[in-house]
PDB file of C-alpha atoms and ligand atoms in Angstrom:
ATOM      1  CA  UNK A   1     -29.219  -3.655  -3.569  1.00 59.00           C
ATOM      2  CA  UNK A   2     -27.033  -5.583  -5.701  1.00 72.00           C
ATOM      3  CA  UNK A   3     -22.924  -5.054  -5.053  1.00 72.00           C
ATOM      4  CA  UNK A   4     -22.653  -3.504  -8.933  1.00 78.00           C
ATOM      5  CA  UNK A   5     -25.659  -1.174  -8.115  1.00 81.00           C
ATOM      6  CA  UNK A   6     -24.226  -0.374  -4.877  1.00 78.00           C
ATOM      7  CA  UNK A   7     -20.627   0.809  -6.124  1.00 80.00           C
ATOM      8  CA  UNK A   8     -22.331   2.480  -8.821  1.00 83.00           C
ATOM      9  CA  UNK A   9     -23.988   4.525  -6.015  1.00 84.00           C
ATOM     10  CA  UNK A  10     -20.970   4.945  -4.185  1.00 86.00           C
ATOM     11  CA  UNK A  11     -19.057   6.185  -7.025  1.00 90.00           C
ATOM     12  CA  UNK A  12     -21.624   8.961  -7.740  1.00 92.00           C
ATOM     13  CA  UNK A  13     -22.027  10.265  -4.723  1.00 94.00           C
ATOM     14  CA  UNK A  14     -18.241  10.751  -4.316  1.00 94.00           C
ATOM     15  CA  UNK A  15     -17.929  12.307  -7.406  1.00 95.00           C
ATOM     16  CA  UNK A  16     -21.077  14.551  -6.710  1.00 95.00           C
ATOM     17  CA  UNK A  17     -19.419  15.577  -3.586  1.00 93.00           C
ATOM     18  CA  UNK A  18     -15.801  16.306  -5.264  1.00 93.00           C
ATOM     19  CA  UNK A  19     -15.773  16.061  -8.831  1.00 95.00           C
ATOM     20  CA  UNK A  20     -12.224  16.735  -8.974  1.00 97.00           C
ATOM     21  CA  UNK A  21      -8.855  13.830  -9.027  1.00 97.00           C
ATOM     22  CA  UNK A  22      -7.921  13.925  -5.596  1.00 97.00           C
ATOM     23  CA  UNK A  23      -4.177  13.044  -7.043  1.00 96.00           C
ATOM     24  CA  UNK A  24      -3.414  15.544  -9.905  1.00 95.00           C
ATOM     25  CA  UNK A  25      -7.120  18.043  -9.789  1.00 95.00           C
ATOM     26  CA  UNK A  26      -7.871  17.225 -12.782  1.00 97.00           C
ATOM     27  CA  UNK A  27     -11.409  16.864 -13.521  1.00 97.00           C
ATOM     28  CA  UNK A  28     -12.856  13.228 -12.174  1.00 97.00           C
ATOM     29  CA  UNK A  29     -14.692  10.881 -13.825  1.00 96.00           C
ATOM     30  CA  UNK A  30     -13.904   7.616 -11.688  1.00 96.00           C
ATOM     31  CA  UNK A  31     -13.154   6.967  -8.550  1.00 96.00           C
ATOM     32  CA  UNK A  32     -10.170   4.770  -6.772  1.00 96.00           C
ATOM     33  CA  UNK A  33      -9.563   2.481  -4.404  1.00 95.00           C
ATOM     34  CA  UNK A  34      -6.387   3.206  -2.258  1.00 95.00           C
ATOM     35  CA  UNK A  35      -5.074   1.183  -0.803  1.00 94.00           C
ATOM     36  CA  UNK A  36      -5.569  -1.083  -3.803  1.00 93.00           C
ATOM     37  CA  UNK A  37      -8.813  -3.414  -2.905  1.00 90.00           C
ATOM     38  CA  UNK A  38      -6.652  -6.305  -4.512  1.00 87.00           C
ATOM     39  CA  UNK A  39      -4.615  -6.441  -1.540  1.00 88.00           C
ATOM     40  CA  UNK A  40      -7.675  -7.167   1.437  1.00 89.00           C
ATOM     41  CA  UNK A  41      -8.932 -10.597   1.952  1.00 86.00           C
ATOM     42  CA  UNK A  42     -11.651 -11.147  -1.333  1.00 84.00           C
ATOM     43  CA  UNK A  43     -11.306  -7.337  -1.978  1.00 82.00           C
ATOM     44  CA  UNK A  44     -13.210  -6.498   0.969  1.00 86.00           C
ATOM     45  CA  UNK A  45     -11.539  -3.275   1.688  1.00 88.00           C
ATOM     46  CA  UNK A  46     -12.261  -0.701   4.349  1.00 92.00           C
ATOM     47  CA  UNK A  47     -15.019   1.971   4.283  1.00 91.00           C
ATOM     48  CA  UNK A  48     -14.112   5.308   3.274  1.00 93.00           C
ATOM     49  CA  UNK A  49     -10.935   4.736   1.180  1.00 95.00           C
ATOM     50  CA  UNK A  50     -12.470   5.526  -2.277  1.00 95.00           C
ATOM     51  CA  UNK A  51     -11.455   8.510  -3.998  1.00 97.00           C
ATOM     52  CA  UNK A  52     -12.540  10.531  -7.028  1.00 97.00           C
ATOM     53  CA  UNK A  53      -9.844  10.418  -9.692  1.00 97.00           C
ATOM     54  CA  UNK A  54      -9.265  10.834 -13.503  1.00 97.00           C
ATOM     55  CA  UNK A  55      -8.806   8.499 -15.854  1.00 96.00           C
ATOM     56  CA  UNK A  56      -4.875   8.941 -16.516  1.00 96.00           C
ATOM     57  CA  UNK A  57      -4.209   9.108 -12.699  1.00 96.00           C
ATOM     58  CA  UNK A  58      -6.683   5.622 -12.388  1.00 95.00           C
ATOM     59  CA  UNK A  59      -4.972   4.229 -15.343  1.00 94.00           C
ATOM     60  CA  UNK A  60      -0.960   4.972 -14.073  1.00 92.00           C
ATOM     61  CA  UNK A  61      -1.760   3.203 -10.696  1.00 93.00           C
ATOM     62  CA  UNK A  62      -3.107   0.267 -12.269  1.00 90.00           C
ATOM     63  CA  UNK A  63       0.509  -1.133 -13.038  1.00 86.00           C
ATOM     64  CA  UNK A  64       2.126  -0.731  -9.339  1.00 90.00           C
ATOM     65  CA  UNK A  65      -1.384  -1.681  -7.640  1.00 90.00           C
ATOM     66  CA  UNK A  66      -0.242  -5.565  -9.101  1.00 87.00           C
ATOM     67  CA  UNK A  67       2.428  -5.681  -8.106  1.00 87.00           C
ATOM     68  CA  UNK A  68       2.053  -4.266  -4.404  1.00 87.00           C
ATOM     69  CA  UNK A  69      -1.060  -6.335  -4.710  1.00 85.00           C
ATOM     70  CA  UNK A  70       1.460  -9.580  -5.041  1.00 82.00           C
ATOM     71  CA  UNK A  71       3.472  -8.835  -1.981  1.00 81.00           C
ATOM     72  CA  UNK A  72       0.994  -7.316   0.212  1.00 81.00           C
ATOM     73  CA  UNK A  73      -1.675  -9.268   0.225  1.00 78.00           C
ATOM     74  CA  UNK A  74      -0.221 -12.519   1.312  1.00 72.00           C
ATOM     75  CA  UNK A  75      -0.067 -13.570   4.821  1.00 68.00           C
ATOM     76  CA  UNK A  76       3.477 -14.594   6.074  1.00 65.00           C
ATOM     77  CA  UNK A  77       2.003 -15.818   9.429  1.00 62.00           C
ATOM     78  CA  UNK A  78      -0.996 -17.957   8.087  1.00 63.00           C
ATOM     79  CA  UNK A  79       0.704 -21.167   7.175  1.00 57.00           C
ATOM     80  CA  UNK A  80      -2.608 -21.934   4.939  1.00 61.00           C
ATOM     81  CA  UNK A  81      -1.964 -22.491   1.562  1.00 60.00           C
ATOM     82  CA  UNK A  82      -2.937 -19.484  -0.538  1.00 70.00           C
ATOM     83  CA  UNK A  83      -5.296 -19.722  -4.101  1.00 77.00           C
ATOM     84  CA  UNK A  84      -6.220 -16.331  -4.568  1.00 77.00           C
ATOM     85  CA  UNK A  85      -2.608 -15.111  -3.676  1.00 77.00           C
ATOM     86  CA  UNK A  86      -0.665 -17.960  -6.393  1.00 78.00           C
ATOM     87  CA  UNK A  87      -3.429 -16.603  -8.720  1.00 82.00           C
ATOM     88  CA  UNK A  88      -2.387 -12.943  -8.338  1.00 82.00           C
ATOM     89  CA  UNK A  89       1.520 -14.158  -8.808  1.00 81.00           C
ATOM     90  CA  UNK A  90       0.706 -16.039 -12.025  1.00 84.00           C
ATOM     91  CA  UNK A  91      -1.086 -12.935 -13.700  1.00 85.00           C
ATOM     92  CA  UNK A  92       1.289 -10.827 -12.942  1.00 83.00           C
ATOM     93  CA  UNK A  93       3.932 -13.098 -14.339  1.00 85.00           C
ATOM     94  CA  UNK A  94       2.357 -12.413 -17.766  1.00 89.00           C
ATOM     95  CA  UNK A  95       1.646  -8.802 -17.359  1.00 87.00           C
ATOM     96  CA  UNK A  96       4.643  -7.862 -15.512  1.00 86.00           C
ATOM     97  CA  UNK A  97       7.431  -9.917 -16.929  1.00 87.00           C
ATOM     98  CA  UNK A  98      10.125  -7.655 -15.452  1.00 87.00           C
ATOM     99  CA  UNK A  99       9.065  -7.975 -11.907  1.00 84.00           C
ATOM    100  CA  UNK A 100       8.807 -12.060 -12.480  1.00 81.00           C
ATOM    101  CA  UNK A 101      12.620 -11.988 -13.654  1.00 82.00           C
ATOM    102  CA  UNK A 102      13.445  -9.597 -11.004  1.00 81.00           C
ATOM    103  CA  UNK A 103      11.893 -12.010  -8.775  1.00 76.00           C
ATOM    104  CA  UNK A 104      13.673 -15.049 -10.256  1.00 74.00           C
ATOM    105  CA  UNK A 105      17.030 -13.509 -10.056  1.00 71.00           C
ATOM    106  CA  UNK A 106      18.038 -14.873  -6.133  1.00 66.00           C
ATOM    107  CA  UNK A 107      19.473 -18.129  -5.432  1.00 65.00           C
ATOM    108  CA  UNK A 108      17.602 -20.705  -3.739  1.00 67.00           C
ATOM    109  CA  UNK A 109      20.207 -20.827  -1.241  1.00 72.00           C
ATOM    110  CA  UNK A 110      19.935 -17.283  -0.303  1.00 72.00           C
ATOM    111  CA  UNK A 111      16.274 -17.595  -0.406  1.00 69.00           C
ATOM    112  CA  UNK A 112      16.307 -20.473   2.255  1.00 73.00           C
ATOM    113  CA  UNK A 113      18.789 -18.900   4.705  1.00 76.00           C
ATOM    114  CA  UNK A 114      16.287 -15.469   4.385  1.00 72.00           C
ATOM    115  CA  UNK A 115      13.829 -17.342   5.293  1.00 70.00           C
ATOM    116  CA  UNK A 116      15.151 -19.616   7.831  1.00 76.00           C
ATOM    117  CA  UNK A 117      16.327 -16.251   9.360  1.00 76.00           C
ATOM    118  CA  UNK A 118      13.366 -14.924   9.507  1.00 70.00           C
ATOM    119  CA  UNK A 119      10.929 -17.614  10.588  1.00 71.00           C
ATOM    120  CA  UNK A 120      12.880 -20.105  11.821  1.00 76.00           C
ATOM    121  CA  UNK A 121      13.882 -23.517  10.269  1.00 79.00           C
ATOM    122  CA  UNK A 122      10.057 -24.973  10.254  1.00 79.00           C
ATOM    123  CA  UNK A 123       8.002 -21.895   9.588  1.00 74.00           C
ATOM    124  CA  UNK A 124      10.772 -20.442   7.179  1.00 74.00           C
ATOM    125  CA  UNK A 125      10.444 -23.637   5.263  1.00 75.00           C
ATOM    126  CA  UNK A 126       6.931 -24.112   5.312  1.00 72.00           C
ATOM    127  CA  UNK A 127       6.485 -20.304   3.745  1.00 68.00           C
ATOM    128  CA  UNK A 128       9.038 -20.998   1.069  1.00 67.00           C
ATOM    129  CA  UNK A 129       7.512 -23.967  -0.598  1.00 65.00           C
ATOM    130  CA  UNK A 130       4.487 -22.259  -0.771  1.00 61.00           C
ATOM    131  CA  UNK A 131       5.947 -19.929  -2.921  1.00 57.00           C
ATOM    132  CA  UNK A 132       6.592 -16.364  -0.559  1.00 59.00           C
ATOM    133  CA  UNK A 133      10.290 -16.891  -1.171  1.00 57.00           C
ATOM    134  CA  UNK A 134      10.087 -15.812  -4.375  1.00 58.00           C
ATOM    135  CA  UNK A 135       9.157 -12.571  -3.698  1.00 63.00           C
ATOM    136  CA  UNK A 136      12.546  -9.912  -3.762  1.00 63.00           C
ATOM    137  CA  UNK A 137      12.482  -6.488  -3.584  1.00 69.00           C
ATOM    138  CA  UNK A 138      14.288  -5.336  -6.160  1.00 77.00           C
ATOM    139  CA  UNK A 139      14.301  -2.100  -8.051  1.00 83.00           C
ATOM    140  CA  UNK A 140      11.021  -3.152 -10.019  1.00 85.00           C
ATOM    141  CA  UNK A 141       9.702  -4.658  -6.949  1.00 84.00           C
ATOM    142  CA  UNK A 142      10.766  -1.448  -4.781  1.00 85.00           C
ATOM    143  CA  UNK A 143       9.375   1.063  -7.419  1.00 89.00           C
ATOM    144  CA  UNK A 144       6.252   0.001  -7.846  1.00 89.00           C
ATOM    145  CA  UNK A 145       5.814  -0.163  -4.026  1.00 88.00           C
ATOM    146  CA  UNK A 146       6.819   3.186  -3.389  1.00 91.00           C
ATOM    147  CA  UNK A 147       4.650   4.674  -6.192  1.00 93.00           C
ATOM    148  CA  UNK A 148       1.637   2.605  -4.570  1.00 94.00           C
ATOM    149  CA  UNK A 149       2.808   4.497  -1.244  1.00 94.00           C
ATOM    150  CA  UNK A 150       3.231   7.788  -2.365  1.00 95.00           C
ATOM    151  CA  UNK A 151      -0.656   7.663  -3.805  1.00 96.00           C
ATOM    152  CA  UNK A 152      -1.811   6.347  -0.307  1.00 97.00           C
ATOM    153  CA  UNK A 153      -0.038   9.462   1.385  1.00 97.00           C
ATOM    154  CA  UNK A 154      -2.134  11.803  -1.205  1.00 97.00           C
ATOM    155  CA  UNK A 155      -5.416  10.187  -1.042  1.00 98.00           C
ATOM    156  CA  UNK A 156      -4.744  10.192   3.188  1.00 98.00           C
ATOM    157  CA  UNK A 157      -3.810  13.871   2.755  1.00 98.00           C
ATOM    158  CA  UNK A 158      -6.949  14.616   0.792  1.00 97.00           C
ATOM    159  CA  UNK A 159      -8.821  12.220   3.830  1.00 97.00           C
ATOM    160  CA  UNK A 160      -7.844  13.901   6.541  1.00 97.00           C
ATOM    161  CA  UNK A 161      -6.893  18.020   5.645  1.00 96.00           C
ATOM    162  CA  UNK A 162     -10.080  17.737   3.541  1.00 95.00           C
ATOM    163  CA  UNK A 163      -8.175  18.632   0.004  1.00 94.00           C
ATOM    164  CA  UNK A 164      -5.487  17.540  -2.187  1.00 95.00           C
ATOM    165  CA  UNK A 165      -2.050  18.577  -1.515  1.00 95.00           C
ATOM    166  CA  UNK A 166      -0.133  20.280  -3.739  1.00 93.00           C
ATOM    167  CA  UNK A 167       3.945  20.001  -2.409  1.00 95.00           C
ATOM    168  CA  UNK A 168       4.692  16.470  -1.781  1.00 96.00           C
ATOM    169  CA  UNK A 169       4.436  13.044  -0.236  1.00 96.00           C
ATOM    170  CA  UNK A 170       8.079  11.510   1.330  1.00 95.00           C
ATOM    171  CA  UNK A 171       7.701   7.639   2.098  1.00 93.00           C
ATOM    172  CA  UNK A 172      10.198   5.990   4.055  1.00 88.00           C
ATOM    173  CA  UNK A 173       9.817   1.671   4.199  1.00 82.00           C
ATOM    174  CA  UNK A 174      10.119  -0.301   7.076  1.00 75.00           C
ATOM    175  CA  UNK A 175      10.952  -3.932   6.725  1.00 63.00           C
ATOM    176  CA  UNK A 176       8.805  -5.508   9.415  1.00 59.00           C
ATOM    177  CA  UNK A 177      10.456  -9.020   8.463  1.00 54.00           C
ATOM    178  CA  UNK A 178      12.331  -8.928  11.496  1.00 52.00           C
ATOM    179  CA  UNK A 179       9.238  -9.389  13.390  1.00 52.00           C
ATOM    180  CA  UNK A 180      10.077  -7.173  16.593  1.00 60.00           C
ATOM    181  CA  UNK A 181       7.205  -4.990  17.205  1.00 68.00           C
ATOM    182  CA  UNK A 182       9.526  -2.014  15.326  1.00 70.00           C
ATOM    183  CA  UNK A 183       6.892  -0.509  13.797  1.00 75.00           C
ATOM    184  CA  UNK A 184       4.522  -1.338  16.679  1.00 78.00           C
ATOM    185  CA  UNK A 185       6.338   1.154  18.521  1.00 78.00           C
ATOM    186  CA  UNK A 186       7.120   3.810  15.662  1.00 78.00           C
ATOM    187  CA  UNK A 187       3.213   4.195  15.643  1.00 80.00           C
ATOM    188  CA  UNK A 188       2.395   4.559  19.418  1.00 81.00           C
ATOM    189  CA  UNK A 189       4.481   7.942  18.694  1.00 80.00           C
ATOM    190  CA  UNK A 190       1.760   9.318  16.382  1.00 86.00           C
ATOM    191  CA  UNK A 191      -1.644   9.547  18.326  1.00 84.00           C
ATOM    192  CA  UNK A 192      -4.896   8.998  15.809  1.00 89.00           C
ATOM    193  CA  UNK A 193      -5.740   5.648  15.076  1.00 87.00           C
ATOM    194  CA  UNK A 194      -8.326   5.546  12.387  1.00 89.00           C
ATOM    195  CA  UNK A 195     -10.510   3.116  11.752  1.00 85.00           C
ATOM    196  CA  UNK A 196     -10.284   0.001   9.309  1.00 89.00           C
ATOM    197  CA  UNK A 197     -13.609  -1.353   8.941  1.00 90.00           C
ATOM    198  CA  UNK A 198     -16.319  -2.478   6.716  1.00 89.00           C
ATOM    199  CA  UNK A 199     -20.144  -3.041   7.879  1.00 86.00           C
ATOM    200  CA  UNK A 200     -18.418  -3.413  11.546  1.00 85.00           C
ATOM    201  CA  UNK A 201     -15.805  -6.057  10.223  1.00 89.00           C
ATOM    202  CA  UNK A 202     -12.410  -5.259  12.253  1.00 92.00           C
ATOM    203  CA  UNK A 203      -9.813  -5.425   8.786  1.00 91.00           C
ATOM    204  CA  UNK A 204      -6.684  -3.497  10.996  1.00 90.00           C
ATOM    205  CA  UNK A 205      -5.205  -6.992  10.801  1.00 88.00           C
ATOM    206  CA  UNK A 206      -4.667  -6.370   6.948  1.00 90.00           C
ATOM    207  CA  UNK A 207      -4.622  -2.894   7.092  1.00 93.00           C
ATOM    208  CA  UNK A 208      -4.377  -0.103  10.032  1.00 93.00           C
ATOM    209  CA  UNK A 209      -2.651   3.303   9.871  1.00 94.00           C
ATOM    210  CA  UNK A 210      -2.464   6.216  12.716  1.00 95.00           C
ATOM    211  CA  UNK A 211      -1.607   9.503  11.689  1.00 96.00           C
ATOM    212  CA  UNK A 212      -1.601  13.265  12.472  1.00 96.00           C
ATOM    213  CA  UNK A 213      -2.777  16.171  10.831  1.00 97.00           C
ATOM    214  CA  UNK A 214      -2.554  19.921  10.405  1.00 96.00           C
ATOM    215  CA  UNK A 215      -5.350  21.189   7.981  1.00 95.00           C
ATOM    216  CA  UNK A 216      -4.348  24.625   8.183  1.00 94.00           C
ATOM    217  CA  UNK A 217      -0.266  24.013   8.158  1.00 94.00           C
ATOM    218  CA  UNK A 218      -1.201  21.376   5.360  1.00 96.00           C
ATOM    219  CA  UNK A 219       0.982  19.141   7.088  1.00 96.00           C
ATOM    220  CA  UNK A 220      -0.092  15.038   7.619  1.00 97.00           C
ATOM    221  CA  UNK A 221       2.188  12.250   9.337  1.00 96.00           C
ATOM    222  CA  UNK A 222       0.985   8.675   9.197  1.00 95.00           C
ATOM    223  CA  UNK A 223       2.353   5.298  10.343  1.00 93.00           C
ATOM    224  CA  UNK A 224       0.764   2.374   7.801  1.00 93.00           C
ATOM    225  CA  UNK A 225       1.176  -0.638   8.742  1.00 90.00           C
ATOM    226  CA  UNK A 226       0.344  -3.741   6.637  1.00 88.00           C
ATOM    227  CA  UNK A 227      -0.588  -6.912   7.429  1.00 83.00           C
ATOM    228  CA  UNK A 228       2.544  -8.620   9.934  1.00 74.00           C
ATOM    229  CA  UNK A 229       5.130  -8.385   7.432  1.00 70.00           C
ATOM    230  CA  UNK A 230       5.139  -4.839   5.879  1.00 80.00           C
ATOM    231  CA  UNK A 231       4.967  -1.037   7.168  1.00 85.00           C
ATOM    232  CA  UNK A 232       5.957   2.534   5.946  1.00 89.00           C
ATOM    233  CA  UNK A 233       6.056   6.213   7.404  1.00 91.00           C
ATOM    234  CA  UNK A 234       4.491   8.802   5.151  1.00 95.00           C
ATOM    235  CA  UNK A 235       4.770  12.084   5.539  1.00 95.00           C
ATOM    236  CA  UNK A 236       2.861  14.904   3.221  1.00 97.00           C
ATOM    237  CA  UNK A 237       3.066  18.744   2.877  1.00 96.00           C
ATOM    238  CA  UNK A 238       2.302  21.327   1.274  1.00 96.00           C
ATOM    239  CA  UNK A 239       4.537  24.593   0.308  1.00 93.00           C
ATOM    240  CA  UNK A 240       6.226  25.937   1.861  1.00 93.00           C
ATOM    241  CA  UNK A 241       7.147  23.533   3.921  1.00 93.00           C
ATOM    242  CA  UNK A 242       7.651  20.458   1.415  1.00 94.00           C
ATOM    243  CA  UNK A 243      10.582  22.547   0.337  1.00 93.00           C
ATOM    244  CA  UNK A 244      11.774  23.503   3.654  1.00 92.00           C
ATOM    245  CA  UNK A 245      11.970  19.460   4.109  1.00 91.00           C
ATOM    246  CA  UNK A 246      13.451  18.433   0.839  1.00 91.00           C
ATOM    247  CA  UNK A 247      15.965  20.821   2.061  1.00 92.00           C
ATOM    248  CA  UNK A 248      16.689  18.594   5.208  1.00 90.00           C
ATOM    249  CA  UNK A 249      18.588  15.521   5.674  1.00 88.00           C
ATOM    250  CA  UNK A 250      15.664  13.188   6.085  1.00 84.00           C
ATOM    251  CA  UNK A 251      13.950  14.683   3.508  1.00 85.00           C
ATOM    252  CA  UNK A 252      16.663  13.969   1.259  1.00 85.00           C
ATOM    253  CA  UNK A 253      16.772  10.369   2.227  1.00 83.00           C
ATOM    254  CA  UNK A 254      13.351   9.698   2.077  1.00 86.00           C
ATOM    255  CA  UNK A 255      11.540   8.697  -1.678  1.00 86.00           C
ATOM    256  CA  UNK A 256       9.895  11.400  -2.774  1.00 89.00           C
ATOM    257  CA  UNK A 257       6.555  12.354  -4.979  1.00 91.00           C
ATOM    258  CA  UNK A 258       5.533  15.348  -6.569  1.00 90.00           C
ATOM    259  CA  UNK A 259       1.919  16.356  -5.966  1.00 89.00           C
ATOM    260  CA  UNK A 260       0.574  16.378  -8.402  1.00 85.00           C
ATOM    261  CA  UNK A 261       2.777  13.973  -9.773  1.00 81.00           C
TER     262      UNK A 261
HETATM  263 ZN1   ZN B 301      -5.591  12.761 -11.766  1.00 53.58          ZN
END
C-alpha cells in the first residue's frame, strides 16, 4: 500500500472509532499529528499519536506547530550540518516574520558567550555557525511553544484516560540546555514509560515521555522530554480539581490552557 493510501486508511479508521475533536469535541473531520510530525527525523513520527480533530482546532495549531517545529527538531548534539532543519528556518522566516525578528533581536556577542556556556568553546562554536544560535526564546518564540505543549497534554489526556478533558492542561518548561541529566531525573519520579516507536524503529531519542494517569480522577502527569536539548512537565485535569489547582501556588505559576480552549 502506497504511504497516501495508507494515511488515508489511518485517518478513517480513527475517525470511525471517535468522530469527535479530541481538543474542543467538536465534530471531526481530520485528524492530527501531535506532537507535530515536522519535528521527527523526515516526519517519521511515532505510532499512535494521531488524533481526530476539526478543522478550526487543525487549522489554529498549524501556526505554533512551525515554529516549535524550528526549535525542536534540530539536534544540538549532532555536529552534522542540517538541510531539512535551515529549510524549516527559511520558511518560517516568510510565514512567521515576527518570530524571525524576535529571533534577530540578540547580539552576536551574547549569542557566542550562550553558546560557549553551554557547549564549550569548540562545540558552542561549531553549533553557532551552523545557524542554532539564532534561535531565542522570546515571547513569540515562548508562545507558540507553550500552545504546541498545551495541545500535546490534551491529545495525551485523551491517549491515556480514554477521552478528552474538559478543565485544563498546566505546562511548566524545562531548559535542558544546561545539559545535567535535570530532567533525566524529574522523569524517573513518574513511573510509565510509553513507547516511541514506528514499525519497531526506537524514535525516544527525538521524542520519549513517561507519565501517570487516573481515568476515573481525570487526572494525567507526564514528563516529555525532547530530543537532548528540550523538556516540559504537563499536567492535565479535569473539574473539580483543575480549579482546586489553579487555586494553588504552582498552579498559578504554571502556563495554563483551557480545555477546550
Ligand atoms: Zn476542535
Amino acid at each position: 500500500m502506497g504511504e497516501a493510501k495508507r494515511k488515508q486508511r489511518s485517518r478513517k479508521l480513527i475517525l470511525e472509532e471517535d468522530p469527535w475533536c479530541c481538543y474542543c469535541g467538536a465534530p471531526a473531520t481530520t485528524t492530527d499529528h501531535c506532537p507535530p510530525r515536522a519535528i521527527f527525523d523526515n516526519r517519521i513520527w511515532p505510532e499512535g499519536h494521531e488524533f481526530p480533530c476539526c478543522a478550526p482546532c487543525n487549522e489554529a495549531g498549524r501556526r505554533s506547530e512551525q515554529v516549535a517545529a524550528a526549535i525542536l527538531s534540530v539536534s544540538l548534539v549532532s555536529d552534522a550540518p542540517d538541510e531539512p532543519w535551515q529549510r524549516t528556518v527559511k520558511s518560517l522566516k516568510v510565514n512567521r516574520p515576527d518570530i524571525w525578528d524576535e529571533w534577530q533581536e540578540g547580539s552576536r556577542n551574547d549569542q557566542r558567550r550562550l553558546f560557549r556556556e553551554k557547549f564549550g568553546l569548540k562545540l558552542g562554536d561549531l553549533l553557532r555557525q551552523q545557524q542554532y544560535g539564532i534561535i531565542q526564546l522570546g515571547p513569540h518564540s515562548t508562545k507558540a511553544l507553550e500552545d504546541v505543549l498545551g495541545r500535546l497534554g490534551q491529545a495525551l489526556f485523551y491517549k491515556h484516560a480514554g477521552r478528552r478533558c474538559t478543565g485544563r492542561v498546566w505546562v511548566l518548561r524545562v531548559d535542558m540546555l544546561n545539559i545535567e541529566g535535570a530532567l533525566d531525573k524529574i522523569q524517573r519520579s513518574v513511573p510509565l514509560l510509553a513507547a516511541s516507536t514506528r514499525s519497531n524503529v526506537d524514535l525516544s531519542d527525538q521524542f520519549q515521555y513517561r507519565y501517570n494517569v487516573s481515568p476515573s480522577d481525570g487526572i494525567f502527569a507526564a514528563v516529555v522530554k525532547i530530543r537532548e536539548q528540550f523538556g516540559a512537565m504537563i499536567v492535565v485535569m479535569d473539574e473539580p480539581h483543575a480549579t482546586a489547582f489553579a487555586d494553588m501556588p504552582a498552579g498559578q505559576r504554571m502556563k495554563v490552557r483551557e480545555c477546550p480552549p
